[in-house]
Amino acid sequence: AISSMGSRKRKKQNERSEASVQVSEFFVNAEGTGEKVNLSDLLGTVEKTSGASNKTKKQLRNLQSSKETLELPLNKQQTEKIQRGIAYEKTAAEVSCWRNIILQNQKAEQMVFPLNQESPGPKRVEQVVAGWKVQTPLEQEIFRLLHINSQPVDDPVLTPVEEQSLKAMSLEEAKIRRAELQKARALQSYYEAKAKREKKIKSKKYHKVQRKAKCKDFLKQFDEMVKTNPEGALEELKKMELSRMEERMSLKHQNSGKWAKSKAIMAKYDDSARKAMQEQLQMNKDLTQKIVVPSDDEHESNEEGLETIPDFVNDSEPVIDSVNPWMRGQLTHEEPEVSCVTTEDVQTAEEENEEEELVGEFERKRKLRQADEEDLIPTEEELMRSEKTLEGSNQTREGLNTPGQEDEEGLLNEGQIRVRNIEDLEVLGEFVDPQPIAEPSLPRTAAVEATSEPPYKKKREIDLKEVLTKEAKAVKVPFLPTVVDEEERDEQISIIKEAFAGDDVISDFIKDKSKLEAAGRPEVVDLTLPGWGEWGGVGLKPSRWKRKRFRIKTAPPPPRQDQKLPDVIISENRNASVASHQVTNRLLPFPFQNTAQFESSIRTPIGPTWNTQSVVKNMTKPKVITKMGAIIEPMVKEDFIKNKTTTPGGKGPAIMLGENKRILFVKCLKKTSL
Amino acid sequence: MKVKVLCRNPDDYVRETTRDIQRVPRNYDPTLHPFEVPREYTRALNATKLERVFAKPFVASLDGHRDGISCITKHAKSLSTVISGACDGEVKLWNLPRQECLRTVQAHEGFVRGICSRFCGTSFFTVGDDKTIKQWNLEAPGYGVREEPINTILGKAVFTGIDHHQRESTFVTCGQTVDIWDEQRSSPIRSFSWGVDSFSCVRYNPVETELLASCASDRSIVLYDTRESAPLRKVIMQLRSNTLCWNPMEAYYFTCANEDYNLYTYDIRHLDVPVTVHMDHVSAVLDVDYSPTGREFVSASFDKTIRIFPKDKGHSREVYHTKRMQHVICVRWSADNKYVLSGSDEMNIRLWKANASEKLGLLSTREKAAAHYNKKLIEKFQHHPQVRRIARHRHLPGDILKQKREQREMKEARRRREQNVRKHSKPGSVPLLTEKEKHVAAVVE
């Protein structure tokens, strides 16, 4: 407007004062803005050129005549915004694939940096030296071949498969495996050599012997198999059946072959030939014989027959340890079976059994008698002697403190017997070895049990429950000799009593405690005012209702800490000197939700005074470990995220479309051809 | 009669060699070792005290620059080499264990704005105020040979920052635009711009190597993907961010150092609210660098201190300062997670321990075990007031302490005021904003 006011038209300045890479839109001006550009101005020459096709010319003419305007494209700002939005979404999605790894690392108890440390140890020269290239055409050819077959290029280098397997195994594992393989190979070669050697032997006798041995072995195995693996045995049986069928079909062992005929001629004179023929026939017989499969019940009866005589009957008398209930349990338990297995079907066995039992019983009795004679008689005197010395003290002791006995034993050395003089030692021997006392009762109990047990009971293993529930025989042992001289003790006690004659410490303590408890109890506040609302005066009490109404009870405080500890007083007053070291109850530290949690975190000690070395090491391991002098590289994406989840943007659907089209096209083609 | 004999096996108490430590038979019966909690508490307290006693983080100071340090970078392959650029255009190569300057190059006229070393460790790039990008060989030239850059690119505008790709031969610079360069070409293969603002820092994501983030002077942080034609998204904050750093172990987190004294950790998938606001500095934060383990980061501030933050905590665990250290311009965490390097205004590069009380060098097994036990004890009893008091105590220079108090008061006043406003206005009209929400102005798509 200002420029139009002047008479002379001023020329517009379009200079740039600052040399900048960035050209702002405000500085750009277009020359000749008033004039409109027509399509014909731009495309006028097309009409004249001969190269352009008539079709395009026609289209252009149509365009020129049409009055419709094209839609404005989105302005630059908006298109850019859309582009940015898409790009951001894509990147955010791509970056979020780290989420799991990051969370995992944050939660990890220990992180060792640098990540992805290479295994220490020597490397091969080929790995260290790089930059060697093939040069001659021959070399190239060789390497091409090697590459095609994915073989190692350098001499001792492993194939990728081998390398992977090596990585999968640790060194020790690999060593063990190698040793195993070596052994297996050695064994294999050994057996191969052996087989070869044996094959070379021409002796028929040798082979015959071998065959027989094999046969025997097989039979043995078969017997075992019947017991352990009946299914396998059945299969073997089936095989045998098959061979029997084959044998019956063929004329192989019927003395009809060439060899047999020749032998038949010789048989008149030669004994061995006759024998051979006989053998062949025997073989035929054996093979064609029907194999009887033993039925189940037979098997069972067999077993019973086998087990009628338990092994231990023939054993010498076991050493009966009266302290060990297990031993006793076995004996008492198994003995009844000796008598109960008397069954009708195996008469002879029974008789034998009875005889043996009787023999065993006699033997046992004899042994017992011997033992009595050896042990008891000489010890009786000693016992008498020792008891005399002990009786007095024992009695006094029992009389003195039968209830407080346990306490005294607590003071003494538990479990072991203290020995002062030789006499004691001798006496000790008796108490330590109480076998003869306990033993005589044993056979009797066994007999009783035997009669009570029902007959026809199968043999069992020791039943744990029964053994454990059975009452162990309590062995009565006289009290151990005490060591403290009674007189001295009494003296001491009397001295102590004298010294603390007036002190009743315990009752004092109880009084103190009850006083403290009483002090902690809330008092009842009495707010009754006599005379209000009723008559008052001397000798008149406020009514019961009033007393009930105006005596206010406060809520009881939390229970005292020493409530359940009879001989402790725990002061619940705040101790200022300690309080400065205590975590206040109000401000519970952050991750904890209650005091119990926090206290439990403090309670467990982590030091080597309370824990073993390995536990301490485990508990005090640092969160981050770095290697000295090692550069910690940032994470490398390829190491952590194997396959990229995001597809290259924008291209995916387009390709799909193209493919679809192609498929359609192919279909159309097929149709037309049909 | 049974005879019981005491049996002693020499294997249980005789050591194998005289150099071996004495075998001490241990009985772990808990009745023999009573009061485990009080005893451990005492140990924890002692450990905490000793930790503070041995906290001597300052290792060395590298002096030699003749102007303030403007940028530092680590060598990609060597722990002992560090490259630093100064405000007078000088670039120095340092040997850390010997604490000496290996080489000095007059790289630019004016500031050296950015340095980055190539991933292979053979060369490094510098950008400066003289609008050039120069590539230098990391090996020193022979005797009598002049220091010449391998490659010089003359740009059209000043470059303010540079970063190299993790594995490929491309690098990115920022200035008026964010440009991606191929090492073989003299013009950028792509340039991004969004509006007409200049950028102060650009960084490649070390994990997702195609991602880029830059700090612009319009208070925004812009994300890019080199595979896309346009930038991804922009978050505008209340004040300008100076630098940012990606977490090297967690692909989608980055932390930016802001002018408003705070650092902000963002998840690039949710830019509208920062994940954590790290506050403790009392002046603008100028630089930030993550530890290579991605667990912590170090920040340099205009308030003459360095602070170490755990990545998910709002407050720092450590503050380093010395009397002579002025405004800290740049800071880097060494690649072995042991040291922190800081370059400051007063021309010195300082080497600090990342763990102030850590014993350096090889440790014997027992030393190691003791250190681990002590650390665990402190962690176990960290909530006890005495332990916490000792463990948290740090000495701060007077003026920083004063500023801290002042700022706390200001913050409290602001909070009170807001509360009052809320109290006296229509319910719901003044929304309650969390600390995280306060600092983001807008997210631009």
CSV table of C-alpha atoms in Angstrom, one decimal, chain A residues 163 346 494:
chain,number,residue,atom,x,y,z
A,163,GLU,CA,32.6,-75.7,16.3
A,346,VAL,CA,5.6,-130.3,50.7
A,494,SER,CA,24.6,-75.6,103.5
